[in-house]
PDB file of C-alpha atoms in Angstrom:
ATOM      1  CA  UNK A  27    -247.261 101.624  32.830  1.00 60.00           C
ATOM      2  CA  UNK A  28    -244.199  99.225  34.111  1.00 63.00           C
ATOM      3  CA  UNK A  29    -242.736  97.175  31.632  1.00 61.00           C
ATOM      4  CA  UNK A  30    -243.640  93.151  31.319  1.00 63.00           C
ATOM      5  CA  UNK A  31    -239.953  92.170  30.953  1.00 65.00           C
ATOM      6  CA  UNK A  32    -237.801  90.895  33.977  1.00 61.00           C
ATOM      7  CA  UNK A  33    -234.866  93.153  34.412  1.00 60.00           C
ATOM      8  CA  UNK A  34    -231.397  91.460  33.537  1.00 61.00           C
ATOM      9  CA  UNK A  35    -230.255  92.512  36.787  1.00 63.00           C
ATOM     10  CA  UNK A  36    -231.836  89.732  38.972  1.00 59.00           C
ATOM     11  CA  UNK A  37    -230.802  86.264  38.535  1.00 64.00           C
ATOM     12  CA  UNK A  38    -233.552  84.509  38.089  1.00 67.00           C
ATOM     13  CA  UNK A  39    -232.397  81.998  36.430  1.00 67.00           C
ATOM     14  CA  UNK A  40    -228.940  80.870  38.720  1.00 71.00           C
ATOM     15  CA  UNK A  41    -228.293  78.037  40.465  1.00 71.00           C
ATOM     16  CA  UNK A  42    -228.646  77.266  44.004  1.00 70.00           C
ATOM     17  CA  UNK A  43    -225.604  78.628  45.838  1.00 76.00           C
ATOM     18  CA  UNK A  44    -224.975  76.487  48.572  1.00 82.00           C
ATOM     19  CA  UNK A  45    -224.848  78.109  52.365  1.00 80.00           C
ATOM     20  CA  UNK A  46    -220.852  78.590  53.605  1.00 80.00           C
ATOM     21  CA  UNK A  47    -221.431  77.350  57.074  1.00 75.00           C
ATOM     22  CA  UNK A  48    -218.000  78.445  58.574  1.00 72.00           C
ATOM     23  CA  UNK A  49    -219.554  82.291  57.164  1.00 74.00           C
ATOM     24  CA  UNK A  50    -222.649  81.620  58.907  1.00 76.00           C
ATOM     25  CA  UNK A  51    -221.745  80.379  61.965  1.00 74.00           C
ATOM     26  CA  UNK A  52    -218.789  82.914  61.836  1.00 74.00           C
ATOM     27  CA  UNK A  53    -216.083  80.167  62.108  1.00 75.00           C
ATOM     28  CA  UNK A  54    -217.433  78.537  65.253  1.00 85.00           C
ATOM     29  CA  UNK A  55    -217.349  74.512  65.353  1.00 87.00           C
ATOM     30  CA  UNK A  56    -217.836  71.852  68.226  1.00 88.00           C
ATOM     31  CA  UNK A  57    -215.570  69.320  68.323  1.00 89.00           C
ATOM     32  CA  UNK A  58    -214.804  66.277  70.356  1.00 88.00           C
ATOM     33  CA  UNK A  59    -211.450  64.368  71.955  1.00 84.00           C
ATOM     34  CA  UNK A  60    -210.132  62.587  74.326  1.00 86.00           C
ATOM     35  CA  UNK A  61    -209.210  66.049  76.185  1.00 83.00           C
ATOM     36  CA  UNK A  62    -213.600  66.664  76.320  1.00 85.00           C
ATOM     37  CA  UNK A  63    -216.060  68.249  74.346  1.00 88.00           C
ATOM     38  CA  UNK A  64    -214.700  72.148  72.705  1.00 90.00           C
ATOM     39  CA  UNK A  65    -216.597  74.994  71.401  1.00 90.00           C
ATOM     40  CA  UNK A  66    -214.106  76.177  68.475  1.00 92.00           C
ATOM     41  CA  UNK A  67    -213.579  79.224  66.678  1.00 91.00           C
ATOM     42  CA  UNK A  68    -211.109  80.841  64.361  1.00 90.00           C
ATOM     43  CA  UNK A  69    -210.229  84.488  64.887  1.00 90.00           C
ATOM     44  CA  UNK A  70    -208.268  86.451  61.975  1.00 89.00           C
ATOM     45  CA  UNK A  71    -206.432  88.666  64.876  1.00 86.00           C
ATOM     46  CA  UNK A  72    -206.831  90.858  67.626  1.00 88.00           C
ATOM     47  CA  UNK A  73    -205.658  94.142  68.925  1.00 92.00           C
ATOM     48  CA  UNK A  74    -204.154  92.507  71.922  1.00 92.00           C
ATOM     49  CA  UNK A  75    -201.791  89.873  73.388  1.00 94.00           C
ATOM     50  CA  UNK A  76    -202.712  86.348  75.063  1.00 94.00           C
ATOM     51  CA  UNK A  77    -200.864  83.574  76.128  1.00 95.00           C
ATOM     52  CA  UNK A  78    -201.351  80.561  74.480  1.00 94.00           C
ATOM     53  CA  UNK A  79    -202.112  77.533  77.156  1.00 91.00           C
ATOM     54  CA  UNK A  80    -200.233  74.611  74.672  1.00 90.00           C
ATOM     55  CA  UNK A  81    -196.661  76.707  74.577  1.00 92.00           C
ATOM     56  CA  UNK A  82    -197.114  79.159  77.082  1.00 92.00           C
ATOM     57  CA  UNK A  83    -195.799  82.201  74.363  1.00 94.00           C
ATOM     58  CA  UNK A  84    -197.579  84.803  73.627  1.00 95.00           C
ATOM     59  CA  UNK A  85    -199.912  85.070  70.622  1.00 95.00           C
ATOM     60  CA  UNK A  86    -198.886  88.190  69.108  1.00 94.00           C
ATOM     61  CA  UNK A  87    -200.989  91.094  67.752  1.00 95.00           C
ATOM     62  CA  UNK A  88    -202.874  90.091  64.496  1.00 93.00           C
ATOM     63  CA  UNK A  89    -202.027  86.836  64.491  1.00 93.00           C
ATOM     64  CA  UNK A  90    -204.263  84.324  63.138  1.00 93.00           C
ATOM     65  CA  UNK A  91    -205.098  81.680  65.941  1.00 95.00           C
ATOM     66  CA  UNK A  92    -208.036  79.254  67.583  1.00 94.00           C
ATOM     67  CA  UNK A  93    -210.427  80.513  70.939  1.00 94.00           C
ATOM     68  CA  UNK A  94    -211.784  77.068  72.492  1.00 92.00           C
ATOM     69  CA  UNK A  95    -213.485  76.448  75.616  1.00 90.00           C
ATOM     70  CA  UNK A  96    -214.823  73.474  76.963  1.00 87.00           C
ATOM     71  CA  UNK A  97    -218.410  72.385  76.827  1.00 85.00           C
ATOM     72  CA  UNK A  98    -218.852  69.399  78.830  1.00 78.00           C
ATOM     73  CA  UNK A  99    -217.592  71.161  81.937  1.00 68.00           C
ATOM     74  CA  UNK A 100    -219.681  71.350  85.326  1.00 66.00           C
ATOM     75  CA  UNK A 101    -219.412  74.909  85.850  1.00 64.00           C
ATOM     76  CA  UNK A 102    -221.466  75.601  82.621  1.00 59.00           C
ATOM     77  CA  UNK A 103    -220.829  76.467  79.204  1.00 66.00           C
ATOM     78  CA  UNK A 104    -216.969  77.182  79.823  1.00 66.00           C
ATOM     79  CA  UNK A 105    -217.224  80.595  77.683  1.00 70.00           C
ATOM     80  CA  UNK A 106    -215.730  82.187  80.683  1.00 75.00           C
ATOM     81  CA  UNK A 107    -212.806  79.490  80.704  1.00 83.00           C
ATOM     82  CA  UNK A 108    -212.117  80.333  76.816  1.00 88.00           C
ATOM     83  CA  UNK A 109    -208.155  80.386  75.995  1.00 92.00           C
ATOM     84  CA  UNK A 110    -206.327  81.816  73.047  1.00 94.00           C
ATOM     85  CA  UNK A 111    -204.098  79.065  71.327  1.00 94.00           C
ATOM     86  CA  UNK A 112    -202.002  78.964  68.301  1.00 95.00           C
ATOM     87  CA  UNK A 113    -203.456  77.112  65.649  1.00 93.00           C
ATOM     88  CA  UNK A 114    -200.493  74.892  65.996  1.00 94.00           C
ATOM     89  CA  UNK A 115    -200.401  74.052  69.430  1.00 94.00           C
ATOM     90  CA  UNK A 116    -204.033  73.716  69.310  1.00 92.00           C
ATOM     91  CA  UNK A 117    -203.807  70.783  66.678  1.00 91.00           C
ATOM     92  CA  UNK A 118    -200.801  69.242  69.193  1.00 91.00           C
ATOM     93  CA  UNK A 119    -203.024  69.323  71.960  1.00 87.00           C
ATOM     94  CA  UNK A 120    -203.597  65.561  72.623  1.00 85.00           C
ATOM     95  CA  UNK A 121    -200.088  65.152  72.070  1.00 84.00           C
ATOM     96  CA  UNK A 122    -198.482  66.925  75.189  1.00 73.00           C
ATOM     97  CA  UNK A 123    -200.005  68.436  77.355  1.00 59.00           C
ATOM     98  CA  UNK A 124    -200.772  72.130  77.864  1.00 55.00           C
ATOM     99  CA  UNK A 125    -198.147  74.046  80.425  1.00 60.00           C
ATOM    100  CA  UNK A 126    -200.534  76.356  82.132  1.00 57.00           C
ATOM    101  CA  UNK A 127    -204.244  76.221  82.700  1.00 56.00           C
TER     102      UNK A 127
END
């Protein structure tokens, strides 16, 4: 016969934990500029090279840095279009320009 007690193992009892949207939505953000609508997200590295569009250098192997594409573009959703920036130049974007497209 099973036993009436709850188990101390479940927390019945806790408080709401609130939902960590930047987990959820695995870093991915929309924002909005002068510069048009961008589909943002934060990557903790990679296992190869790009070349970042604001300082046309070379994001380097496990690097921390931003993949944004336009949304408000009339070829579609712009995933195809996505670029590799530093988190830096990314933030300095409306303040020069970008060297390459």
């Amino acid at each position: 016969m099973p036993r009436s007690r709850r188990s101390s193992r479940r927390p019945y009892g806790t408080g709401h934990v609130p939902l960590d949207l930047d987990r959820a939505t695995g870093g991915r953000r929309a924002e909005s500029g002068p510069d048009g609508e961008w589909v943002v997200q934060r990557v903790a590295g990679s296992d190869r090279e790009y070349r970042c569009p604001g300082c046309d250098q070379t994001v380097a192997v496990g690097t921390a840095h931003v993949v944004a594409w336009r949304t408000d573009t009339w070829r579609g959703d712009g995933v195809d279009e996505r670029r590799h920036w530093h988190t830096a130049c990314w933030q300095a974007r409306t303040r020069r320009g970008p060297t390459r497209r």
